[in-house]
Tab-separated table of N, CA and C in Angstrom:
chain	number	residue	atom	x	y	z
I	289	SER	N	0.672	-1.092	-0.195
I	289	SER	CA	0.110	-0.126	0.006
I	289	SER	C	0.938	1.401	-0.174
I	290	LYS	N	0.247	2.455	-0.350
I	290	LYS	CA	0.877	3.825	-0.404
I	290	LYS	C	1.806	4.031	0.989
I	291	ALA	N	0.895	3.635	1.980
I	291	ALA	CA	1.214	4.043	3.468
I	291	ALA	C	2.610	3.294	3.760
I	292	ASP	N	2.572	2.071	3.567
I	292	ASP	CA	3.800	1.120	3.608
I	292	ASP	C	5.226	1.753	2.903
I	293	MET	N	4.842	2.128	1.616
I	293	MET	CA	5.881	2.729	0.781
I	293	MET	C	6.406	3.936	1.308
I	294	LYS	N	5.753	4.698	1.799
I	294	LYS	CA	6.326	6.075	2.707
I	294	LYS	C	6.961	5.606	3.780
I	295	ARG	N	6.716	4.929	4.354
I	295	ARG	CA	7.362	4.385	5.667
I	295	ARG	C	8.809	3.882	5.076
I	296	THR	N	9.086	3.034	4.071
I	296	THR	CA	10.358	2.614	3.746
I	296	THR	C	11.462	3.593	3.494
I	297	PHE	N	11.053	4.863	3.338
I	297	PHE	CA	12.232	5.716	2.943
I	297	PHE	C	12.676	6.420	4.545
I	298	PRO	N	13.989	6.434	4.111
I	298	PRO	CA	14.639	7.216	5.488
I	298	PRO	C	14.045	8.405	6.033
I	299	PRO	N	13.682	9.065	7.085
I	299	PRO	CA	13.713	10.188	7.529
I	299	PRO	C	14.251	11.480	6.906
I	300	SER	N	15.603	11.191	6.530
I	300	SER	CA	16.315	11.909	6.288
I	300	SER	C	16.005	12.560	4.745
I	301	ARG	N	15.469	11.398	3.998
I	301	ARG	CA	15.502	11.499	2.608
I	301	ARG	C	14.108	12.268	1.803
I	302	PRO	N	14.106	12.959	1.018
I	302	PRO	CA	12.958	13.704	0.604
I	302	PRO	C	12.191	12.911	-0.008
I	303	GLN	N	10.882	12.904	-0.035
I	303	GLN	CA	9.731	11.815	-0.293
I	303	GLN	C	9.688	12.391	-2.005
I	304	PRO	N	9.758	11.401	-2.760
I	304	PRO	CA	9.531	11.530	-4.406
I	304	PRO	C	8.147	12.374	-4.367
I	305	SER	N	7.945	12.557	-5.637
I	305	SER	CA	6.516	13.611	-5.569
I	305	SER	C	6.488	13.591	-7.006
I	306	ALA	N	5.217	13.352	-7.376
I	306	ALA	CA	4.878	13.065	-9.020
I	306	ALA	C	4.753	14.959	-9.295
I	307	LEU	N	4.421	15.736	-8.326
I	307	LEU	CA	4.076	16.912	-8.532
I	307	LEU	C	5.318	18.024	-8.634
I	308	PRO	N	5.444	19.127	-9.469
I	308	PRO	CA	6.371	19.791	-9.767
I	308	PRO	C	6.919	20.357	-8.745
I	309	PRO	N	7.815	21.106	-8.421
I	309	PRO	CA	8.251	21.981	-7.113
I	309	PRO	C	7.203	22.922	-6.682
I	310	PRO	N	7.060	23.406	-5.956
I	310	PRO	CA	5.915	24.401	-5.385
I	310	PRO	C	6.297	25.717	-6.324
I	311	GLN	N	7.251	26.026	-6.510
I	311	GLN	CA	7.540	27.240	-7.199
I	311	GLN	C	7.183	27.143	-8.804
I	312	LYS	N	7.412	26.006	-9.300
I	312	LYS	CA	7.052	25.816	-10.852
I	312	LYS	C	5.505	25.800	-10.656
I	313	GLN	N	5.277	25.149	-9.931
I	313	GLN	CA	3.375	25.101	-9.850
I	313	GLN	C	2.982	26.304	-9.930
I	314	GLN	N	3.621	27.537	-9.018
I	314	GLN	CA	2.991	28.711	-8.873
I	314	GLN	C	3.181	29.287	-10.015
I	315	ARG	N	4.249	29.352	-10.738
I	315	ARG	CA	4.684	30.097	-11.704
I	315	ARG	C	3.830	29.363	-12.909
I	316	GLU	N	3.204	28.444	-13.214
I	316	GLU	CA	2.496	28.113	-14.201
I	316	GLU	C	1.312	28.441	-14.028
I	317	LYS	N	0.577	28.842	-12.710
I	317	LYS	CA	-0.790	29.062	-12.449
I	317	LYS	C	-0.736	30.632	-12.786
I	318	ASN	N	0.413	31.209	-12.427
I	318	ASN	CA	0.521	32.721	-12.721
I	318	ASN	C	0.596	33.084	-14.158
I	319	MET	N	1.000	32.030	-14.822
I	319	MET	CA	1.359	32.417	-16.331
I	319	MET	C	0.298	31.899	-17.156
I	320	GLU	N	-0.011	32.776	-18.043
I	320	GLU	CA	-1.119	32.492	-18.903
I	320	GLU	C	0.018	31.763	-20.145
I	321	ARG	N	-0.727	30.916	-21.121
I	321	ARG	CA	-0.013	30.560	-22.167
I	321	ARG	C	0.551	31.541	-23.193
I	322	ILE	N	1.488	31.700	-23.675
I	322	ILE	CA	1.885	32.686	-24.951
I	322	ILE	C	1.458	32.171	-26.026
I	323	LYS	N	0.613	32.548	-26.865
I	323	LYS	CA	-0.059	32.110	-28.123
I	323	LYS	C	0.985	32.680	-29.462
I	324	ILE	N	1.623	31.946	-29.988
I	324	ILE	CA	2.566	31.982	-31.029
I	324	ILE	C	2.167	31.618	-32.419
I	325	VAL	N	2.311	32.550	-33.449
I	325	VAL	CA	2.435	32.186	-34.818
I	325	VAL	C	3.668	32.063	-35.058
I	326	ILE	N	3.905	31.052	-36.097
I	326	ILE	CA	5.704	31.027	-36.817
I	326	ILE	C	5.354	31.544	-38.037
I	327	GLY	N	5.878	32.444	-38.703
I	327	GLY	CA	5.649	32.748	-39.790
I	327	GLY	C	7.023	32.490	-40.541
I	328	THR	N	7.296	31.346	-41.570
I	328	THR	CA	8.365	30.901	-42.262
I	328	THR	C	8.111	29.933	-43.454
I	329	LYS	N	8.602	30.150	-44.385
I	329	LYS	CA	8.269	29.181	-45.591
I	329	LYS	C	9.002	27.938	-45.538
I	330	VAL	N	10.321	27.804	-44.727
I	330	VAL	CA	11.203	26.934	-44.684
I	330	VAL	C	10.694	25.533	-43.609
I	331	TRP	N	10.427	24.764	-44.271
I	331	TRP	CA	9.757	23.466	-43.657
I	331	TRP	C	10.550	23.046	-42.691
I	332	ASP	N	11.976	22.902	-42.738
I	332	ASP	CA	12.822	22.355	-41.547
I	332	ASP	C	12.836	23.438	-40.564
I	333	ASP	N	12.701	24.725	-40.685
I	333	ASP	CA	12.809	25.671	-39.530
I	333	ASP	C	11.360	25.277	-38.740
I	334	MET	N	10.423	25.309	-39.925
I	334	MET	CA	9.052	25.233	-39.289
I	334	MET	C	8.906	24.105	-37.931
I	335	GLN	N	9.522	22.804	-38.721
I	335	GLN	CA	9.518	21.799	-38.015
I	335	GLN	C	10.182	21.761	-36.344
I	336	ARG	N	11.196	22.054	-36.510
I	336	ARG	CA	12.469	22.563	-35.300
I	336	ARG	C	11.701	23.348	-34.498
I	337	LEU	N	11.013	24.288	-34.892
I	337	LEU	CA	10.706	25.319	-33.885
I	337	LEU	C	9.440	24.620	-33.124
I	338	GLU	N	8.575	23.904	-34.045
I	338	GLU	CA	7.302	23.274	-33.469
I	338	GLU	C	7.713	22.204	-32.405
I	339	ARG	N	8.717	21.645	-32.697
I	339	ARG	CA	9.385	20.231	-31.496
I	339	ARG	C	9.646	21.050	-30.598
I	340	ALA	N	10.535	21.870	-30.758
I	340	ALA	CA	11.065	22.625	-29.467
I	340	ALA	C	9.979	23.702	-28.523
I	341	LEU	N	9.133	24.095	-29.444
I	341	LEU	CA	8.138	25.160	-28.614
I	341	LEU	C	6.961	24.206	-27.793
I	342	SER	N	6.735	23.050	-28.543
I	342	SER	CA	5.690	22.281	-27.948
I	342	SER	C	6.147	21.552	-26.422
I	343	GLU	N	7.372	21.460	-26.171
I	343	GLU	CA	7.688	20.988	-25.319
I	343	GLU	C	7.546	21.773	-24.004
I	344	ILE	N	7.347	23.162	-24.003
I	344	ILE	CA	7.427	24.427	-23.172
I	344	ILE	C	5.465	24.444	-23.102
I	345	PRO	N	5.347	23.948	-21.712
I	345	PRO	CA	3.898	23.943	-21.224
I	345	PRO	C	3.479	25.252	-21.395
I	346	GLU	N	4.388	26.725	-21.240
I	346	GLU	CA	3.693	28.130	-21.507
I	346	GLU	C	3.515	28.385	-22.766
I	347	LEU	N	4.005	28.011	-23.466
I	347	LEU	CA	3.822	28.064	-24.982
I	347	LEU	C	2.982	27.148	-25.760
I	348	GLN	N	2.327	27.740	-26.727
I	348	GLN	CA	0.869	27.487	-27.758
I	348	GLN	C	1.049	27.830	-28.805
I	349	ILE	N	1.528	26.913	-30.116
I	349	ILE	CA	1.825	27.187	-31.242
I	349	ILE	C	0.194	27.468	-31.939
I	350	VAL	N	-0.478	28.255	-32.499
I	350	VAL	CA	-1.756	28.494	-32.874
I	350	VAL	C	-1.925	28.896	-34.208
I	351	ALA	N	-0.669	29.019	-35.114
I	351	ALA	CA	-0.601	28.880	-36.458
I	351	ALA	C	0.778	28.769	-37.117
I	352	GLY	N	0.635	28.272	-38.534
I	352	GLY	CA	1.974	28.211	-38.998
I	352	GLY	C	1.676	29.117	-40.737
I	353	PRO	N	1.679	30.071	-40.691
I	353	PRO	CA	0.962	30.433	-42.140
I	353	PRO	C	2.501	30.502	-42.727
I	354	THR	N	2.432	30.573	-44.343
I	354	THR	CA	3.546	30.595	-45.018
I	354	THR	C	3.837	31.785	-46.217
I	355	THR	N	2.758	32.802	-45.785
I	355	THR	CA	2.699	34.184	-46.381
I	355	THR	C	2.830	35.159	-45.379
I	356	ALA	N	3.189	36.440	-45.767
I	356	ALA	CA	3.046	37.593	-44.977
I	356	ALA	C	1.946	38.179	-44.421
I	357	SER	N	0.588	37.855	-45.411
I	357	SER	CA	-0.492	38.415	-45.227
I	357	SER	C	-1.212	37.292	-44.410
I	358	GLY	N	-0.826	35.987	-44.658
I	358	GLY	CA	-1.616	34.763	-43.434
I	358	GLY	C	-0.782	35.403	-42.255
I	359	VAL	N	0.161	35.889	-41.959
I	359	VAL	CA	0.577	36.264	-40.372
I	359	VAL	C	-0.058	36.894	-40.128
I	360	PHE	N	-0.537	37.968	-40.610
I	360	PHE	CA	-1.225	39.356	-40.109
I	360	PHE	C	-2.618	38.514	-39.902
I	361	THR	N	-3.319	37.890	-40.709
I	361	THR	CA	-4.633	37.250	-40.371
I	361	THR	C	-4.580	36.398	-39.137
I	362	ASP	N	-3.452	35.548	-39.461
I	362	ASP	CA	-3.801	34.128	-38.290
I	362	ASP	C	-3.425	35.031	-36.864
I	363	ALA	N	-2.271	35.923	-36.924
I	363	ALA	CA	-1.895	36.700	-35.548
I	363	ALA	C	-3.233	36.874	-34.803
I	364	THR	N	-3.897	38.050	-35.809
I	364	THR	CA	-5.022	38.719	-35.210
I	364	THR	C	-6.232	38.166	-35.151
I	365	GLU	N	-6.630	37.144	-35.764
I	365	GLU	CA	-7.809	36.048	-35.414
I	365	GLU	C	-7.506	35.320	-34.694
I	366	MET	N	-6.415	34.530	-34.424
I	366	MET	CA	-6.124	33.454	-33.539
I	366	MET	C	-5.304	34.075	-31.964
I	367	GLU	N	-5.711	35.383	-31.811
I	367	GLU	CA	-4.923	35.900	-30.672
I	367	GLU	C	-3.956	35.753	-30.393
I	368	ALA	N	-2.929	36.032	-30.930
I	368	ALA	CA	-1.605	35.686	-30.599
I	368	ALA	C	-0.845	36.799	-29.840
I	369	ASP	N	0.153	36.060	-29.058
I	369	ASP	CA	0.640	37.144	-28.333
I	369	ASP	C	1.897	37.677	-28.937
I	370	LEU	N	2.536	36.558	-29.812
I	370	LEU	CA	3.832	36.804	-30.780
I	370	LEU	C	3.894	36.234	-31.907
I	371	VAL	N	4.815	36.749	-32.720
I	371	VAL	CA	4.991	36.089	-33.887
I	371	VAL	C	6.322	35.773	-34.263
I	372	LEU	N	6.737	34.708	-34.496
I	372	LEU	CA	8.165	34.298	-34.930
I	372	LEU	C	8.035	34.663	-36.406
I	373	LEU	N	9.001	35.535	-36.845
I	373	LEU	CA	8.836	36.027	-38.214
I	373	LEU	C	9.897	35.967	-39.237
I	374	ALA	N	9.963	35.047	-40.085
I	374	ALA	CA	10.885	35.389	-41.270
I	374	ALA	C	10.880	36.475	-42.535
I	375	PRO	N	11.565	37.379	-42.514
I	375	PRO	CA	11.438	38.122	-43.835
I	375	PRO	C	11.404	37.510	-45.304
I	376	THR	N	11.800	36.065	-45.188
I	376	THR	CA	11.948	35.426	-46.519
I	376	THR	C	10.040	35.340	-47.059
I	377	LEU	N	9.263	35.504	-46.004
I	377	LEU	CA	7.896	35.072	-46.557
I	377	LEU	C	7.477	36.032	-47.846
I	378	PRO	N	6.937	35.165	-48.564
I	378	PRO	CA	6.165	35.989	-49.582
I	378	PRO	C	5.092	37.259	-49.253
I	379	GLY	N	5.511	38.123	-49.725
I	379	GLY	CA	4.631	39.307	-49.545
I	379	GLY	C	5.111	40.075	-48.261
I	380	PHE	N	6.356	39.749	-47.928
I	380	PHE	CA	6.782	40.364	-46.470
I	380	PHE	C	7.165	41.693	-47.140
I	381	ARG	N	6.789	42.576	-45.736
I	381	ARG	CA	6.906	44.140	-46.026
I	381	ARG	C	7.659	44.560	-44.599
I	382	SER	N	8.338	44.823	-44.319
I	382	SER	CA	8.910	45.474	-42.980
I	382	SER	C	8.091	46.047	-41.901
I	383	GLU	N	7.001	46.716	-42.831
I	383	GLU	CA	6.119	47.644	-41.794
I	383	GLU	C	5.241	46.667	-41.095
I	384	LEU	N	5.441	45.563	-41.643
I	384	LEU	CA	4.525	44.368	-40.928
I	384	LEU	C	4.559	44.126	-39.122
I	385	VAL	N	5.896	44.350	-38.742
I	385	VAL	CA	6.528	44.367	-37.526
I	385	VAL	C	5.412	45.348	-36.837
I	386	SER	N	5.424	46.856	-37.219
I	386	SER	CA	4.973	47.607	-36.560
I	386	SER	C	3.531	47.393	-36.623
I	387	GLU	N	2.763	47.060	-37.928
I	387	GLU	CA	1.473	46.646	-37.566
I	387	GLU	C	0.872	46.053	-36.873
I	388	LEU	N	1.820	44.663	-36.324
I	388	LEU	CA	1.354	43.930	-35.451
I	388	LEU	C	1.399	44.319	-33.947
I	389	LEU	N	2.454	45.068	-33.971
I	389	LEU	CA	2.745	45.718	-32.266
I	389	LEU	C	1.830	46.730	-32.239
I	390	HIS	N	1.406	47.560	-33.294
I	390	HIS	CA	0.457	48.410	-32.968
I	390	HIS	C	-1.107	48.076	-33.205
I	391	TYR	N	-1.186	46.788	-33.435
I	391	TYR	CA	-2.438	46.448	-33.520
I	391	TYR	C	-3.578	46.693	-32.454
I	392	ASP	N	-4.673	47.028	-32.969
I	392	ASP	CA	-5.605	47.932	-31.790
I	392	ASP	C	-6.014	47.126	-30.961
I	393	GLU	N	-6.356	45.902	-30.995
I	393	GLU	CA	-6.930	45.260	-29.624
I	393	GLU	C	-5.947	44.855	-28.675
I	394	ARG	N	-4.493	44.593	-29.349
I	394	ARG	CA	-3.584	44.212	-28.101
I	394	ARG	C	-2.290	44.168	-28.919
I	395	PRO	N	-1.284	44.463	-28.278
I	395	PRO	CA	0.303	44.528	-29.211
I	395	PRO	C	0.537	42.812	-29.398
I	396	ILE	N	0.914	42.531	-30.466
I	396	ILE	CA	1.635	41.430	-30.784
I	396	ILE	C	2.884	41.442	-31.337
I	397	ALA	N	3.933	41.045	-30.289
I	397	ALA	CA	5.031	41.047	-30.615
I	397	ALA	C	5.846	40.231	-31.567
I	398	CYS	N	6.748	40.581	-32.311
I	398	CYS	CA	7.594	40.025	-33.361
I	398	CYS	C	9.107	39.830	-33.006
I	399	ILE	N	9.602	38.619	-33.007
I	399	ILE	CA	10.756	37.998	-32.805
I	399	ILE	C	11.292	37.448	-34.318
I	400	GLY	N	12.339	38.301	-34.746
I	400	GLY	CA	12.643	38.042	-36.005
I	400	GLY	C	13.480	36.528	-36.418
I	401	LEU	N	13.035	35.810	-37.458
I	401	LEU	CA	13.795	34.454	-37.680
I	401	LEU	C	14.704	35.047	-39.050
I	402	LEU	N	16.174	35.527	-38.778
I	402	LEU	CA	16.983	35.977	-39.783
I	402	LEU	C	18.042	35.221	-40.377
I	403	SER	N	18.356	35.271	-41.602
I	403	SER	CA	19.760	34.648	-42.142
I	403	SER	C	20.666	35.856	-41.385
I	404	PRO	N	22.050	34.905	-41.087
I	404	PRO	CA	23.036	35.999	-40.441
I	404	PRO	C	23.385	36.888	-41.315
I	405	LEU	N	22.945	36.908	-42.698
I	405	LEU	CA	23.239	38.316	-43.811
I	405	LEU	C	21.863	38.792	-44.111
I	406	GLU	N	20.749	38.987	-42.979
I	406	GLU	CA	19.974	39.537	-43.266
I	406	GLU	C	20.436	41.165	-43.364
I	407	SER	N	19.783	41.953	-44.316
I	407	SER	CA	20.155	43.402	-44.511
I	407	SER	C	19.334	44.261	-43.762
I	408	ARG	N	18.254	43.827	-43.401
I	408	ARG	CA	16.935	44.740	-43.014
I	408	ARG	C	17.137	44.907	-41.339
I	409	THR	N	18.026	43.771	-40.848
I	409	THR	CA	17.761	43.637	-39.098
I	409	THR	C	17.591	45.052	-38.383
I	410	ASP	N	18.248	46.002	-39.009
I	410	ASP	CA	18.495	47.213	-37.951
I	410	ASP	C	17.410	47.927	-38.192
I	411	GLU	N	16.565	48.105	-39.546
I	411	GLU	CA	15.141	48.219	-39.816
I	411	GLU	C	14.199	48.163	-39.137
I	412	LEU	N	14.330	46.522	-39.073
I	412	LEU	CA	13.206	45.516	-38.429
I	412	LEU	C	13.252	45.994	-36.755
I	413	LEU	N	14.383	46.233	-36.336
I	413	LEU	CA	14.463	46.694	-35.100
I	413	LEU	C	14.005	47.835	-34.633
I	414	ALA	N	14.119	48.906	-35.697
I	414	ALA	CA	13.427	50.252	-35.541
I	414	ALA	C	12.158	50.160	-35.446
I	415	LEU	N	11.712	49.211	-36.269
I	415	LEU	CA	10.147	49.198	-36.555
I	415	LEU	C	9.448	48.369	-35.327
I	416	GLY	N	10.107	48.151	-34.338
I	416	GLY	CA	9.652	47.373	-33.137
I	416	GLY	C	9.799	45.979	-32.791
I	417	MET	N	10.446	45.334	-33.621
I	417	MET	CA	10.984	43.982	-33.635
I	417	MET	C	11.390	43.794	-32.235
I	418	LYS	N	11.639	42.814	-31.504
I	418	LYS	CA	11.951	42.647	-30.123
I	418	LYS	C	12.749	41.794	-29.971
I	419	GLY	N	13.468	41.405	-31.031
I	419	GLY	CA	14.612	40.744	-30.979
I	419	GLY	C	14.972	39.643	-32.028
I	420	HIS	N	15.658	39.124	-32.272
I	420	HIS	CA	16.020	37.714	-33.541
I	420	HIS	C	17.206	37.004	-33.304
I	421	VAL	N	16.758	35.802	-34.015
I	421	VAL	CA	17.698	34.617	-33.990
I	421	VAL	C	18.324	34.627	-35.374
I	422	SER	N	19.286	33.841	-35.424
I	422	SER	CA	19.967	33.356	-36.569
I	422	SER	C	19.471	31.902	-37.167
I	423	MET	N	19.072	32.008	-38.402
I	423	MET	CA	18.601	30.700	-38.995
I	423	MET	C	19.831	30.375	-39.884
I	424	PRO	N	19.635	29.156	-39.893
I	424	PRO	CA	19.097	27.795	-39.335
I	424	PRO	C	19.279	27.797	-37.865
I	425	LEU	N	18.288	27.232	-37.250
I	425	LEU	CA	18.482	27.355	-35.903
I	425	LEU	C	19.689	26.233	-35.510
I	426	ASP	N	20.362	26.523	-34.610
I	426	ASP	CA	21.024	25.598	-33.834
I	426	ASP	C	20.539	25.488	-32.240
I	427	ASP	N	21.241	24.879	-31.381
I	427	ASP	CA	21.022	24.733	-29.811
I	427	ASP	C	21.144	26.225	-29.086
I	428	ALA	N	22.075	26.947	-29.595
I	428	ALA	CA	22.368	28.108	-28.651
I	428	ALA	C	21.556	29.401	-29.116
I	429	GLN	N	20.819	29.414	-30.406
I	429	GLN	CA	19.603	30.004	-31.139
I	429	GLN	C	18.322	29.633	-30.219
I	430	LEU	N	18.163	28.272	-30.213
I	430	LEU	CA	16.962	28.050	-29.365
I	430	LEU	C	17.015	28.344	-28.174
I	431	ARG	N	18.124	28.213	-27.651
I	431	ARG	CA	18.031	28.760	-26.152
I	431	ARG	C	17.592	30.329	-26.245
I	432	ARG	N	18.471	30.864	-26.798
I	432	ARG	CA	18.191	32.255	-27.003
I	432	ARG	C	16.612	32.723	-27.344
I	433	LEU	N	16.313	31.757	-28.264
I	433	LEU	CA	14.776	32.170	-28.539
I	433	LEU	C	13.909	31.981	-27.461
I	434	LEU	N	14.209	31.152	-26.220
I	434	LEU	CA	13.413	30.685	-25.432
I	434	LEU	C	13.510	31.775	-24.630
I	435	GLU	N	14.344	32.370	-24.469
I	435	GLU	CA	14.814	33.543	-23.442
I	435	GLU	C	13.978	34.701	-23.702
I	436	LEU	N	14.068	35.113	-25.081
I	436	LEU	CA	13.558	36.271	-25.809
I	436	LEU	C	11.711	36.003	-25.969
I	437	ILE	N	11.383	35.024	-25.958
I	437	ILE	CA	9.937	34.770	-26.308
I	437	ILE	C	9.171	35.695	-25.122
I	438	PRO	N	9.259	35.416	-23.582
I	438	PRO	CA	8.442	35.653	-22.768
I	438	PRO	C	8.914	37.485	-22.604
I	439	ASN	N	10.329	37.503	-22.892
I	439	ASN	CA	10.705	38.870	-22.507
I	439	ASN	C	10.010	39.886	-23.665
I	440	ALA	N	9.799	39.434	-24.870
I	440	ALA	CA	9.364	40.226	-26.066
I	440	ALA	C	7.668	40.592	-26.052
I	441	VAL	N	7.176	39.662	-25.294
I	441	VAL	CA	5.594	39.823	-24.937
I	441	VAL	C	5.388	40.752	-23.709
I	442	THR	N	6.463	40.606	-22.530
I	442	THR	CA	6.077	41.595	-21.644
I	442	THR	C	6.675	42.969	-22.271
I	443	GLN	N	7.755	42.994	-22.839
I	443	GLN	CA	8.102	44.431	-23.435
I	443	GLN	C	6.821	44.946	-24.345
I	444	ALA	N	6.461	44.283	-24.983
I	444	ALA	CA	5.067	44.696	-26.032
I	444	ALA	C	4.022	45.353	-25.071
I	445	ARG	N	3.668	44.600	-24.130
I	445	ARG	CA	2.765	44.898	-23.279
I	445	ARG	C	2.805	46.079	-22.385
I	446	ALA	N	4.104	46.206	-21.940
I	446	ALA	CA	4.636	47.217	-21.213
I	446	ALA	C	4.398	48.535	-22.050
I	447	GLU	N	4.832	48.524	-23.268
I	447	GLU	CA	4.749	49.699	-24.059
I	447	GLU	C	3.472	50.128	-24.198
I	448	ARG	N	2.518	49.382	-24.435
I	448	ARG	CA	1.525	49.601	-24.536
I	448	ARG	C	0.461	50.140	-23.592
I	449	ALA	N	0.955	49.690	-22.423
I	449	ALA	CA	0.420	50.220	-21.045
I	449	ALA	C	0.830	51.540	-20.703
I	450	SER	N	2.160	51.855	-21.239
I	450	SER	CA	2.730	53.174	-20.952
I	450	SER	C	1.797	54.382	-21.118
I	451	SER	N	2.044	55.387	-20.516
I	451	SER	CA	1.285	56.685	-20.747
I	451	SER	C	1.999	57.313	-21.967
I	452	SER	N	2.877	56.998	-22.318
I	452	SER	CA	3.832	57.721	-23.312
I	452	SER	C	3.554	56.710	-25.021
I	453	TYR	N	2.427	55.824	-24.830
I	453	TYR	CA	2.233	55.135	-25.941
I	453	TYR	C	1.552	56.001	-27.155
I	454	ILE	N	1.748	56.000	-28.203
I	454	ILE	CA	1.303	56.750	-29.063
I	454	ILE	C	1.039	55.466	-30.571
I	455	PRO	N	-0.529	55.563	-30.509
I	455	PRO	CA	-0.827	54.447	-31.552
I	455	PRO	C	-0.261	54.952	-33.041
I	456	LEU	N	-0.050	54.070	-33.985
I	456	LEU	CA	0.428	54.017	-35.468
I	456	LEU	C	-0.366	54.915	-36.346
I	457	ASP	N	-1.674	55.035	-36.052
I	457	ASP	CA	-2.420	55.807	-36.829
I	457	ASP	C	-2.899	57.174	-36.099
I	458	ALA	N	-2.163	57.437	-35.028
I	458	ALA	CA	-2.134	58.877	-34.559
I	458	ALA	C	-1.692	59.944	-35.594
I	459	PRO	N	-2.543	60.870	-35.849
I	459	PRO	CA	-1.718	62.207	-36.242
I	459	PRO	C	-0.560	62.742	-35.492
I	460	THR	N	0.318	63.140	-36.736
I	460	THR	CA	1.576	63.466	-36.220
I	460	THR	C	1.586	65.126	-36.194
I	461	LEU	N	1.891	65.553	-35.224
I	461	LEU	CA	1.719	67.172	-35.090
I	461	LEU	C	3.146	67.819	-35.326
I	462	TYR	N	3.135	68.968	-36.075
I	462	TYR	CA	4.403	69.594	-36.841
I	462	TYR	C	4.496	70.846	-35.736
């Protein structure tokens, strides 16, 4: 019986438990799942991202469009918090980054999936991209991505909540 099993452990040894440590349990309760759209046309990259991200309980992949217009549609309709965005998508425009970040209903953060030779990195960062990783994804870049994801979402939400936030379509005063 279970009572007999518990008695077999010496008192100094911690009891094994199927439950995660309390701090992890608490963190999961407080943390809603981050909904992610992966926008890339490279099948291998998509597969690797799906495998890696599906192992993290706080992350949920909601769509994997293969065009830039599909990214915007899926991100807004699926209530995504974050888009992993490759500028190699058909129809990609740099402004997509700021259009997602300034989406009316909520900010949608972007992290770039960029080739090491991407010439638009600075432009994309200036438009509001919250970070980037180099493709193809190796283990180091994957670890970096997993650190960037929650930070990007938090940063985008904090910017939106700030009293200095200016909507994208606000008139410019000269």
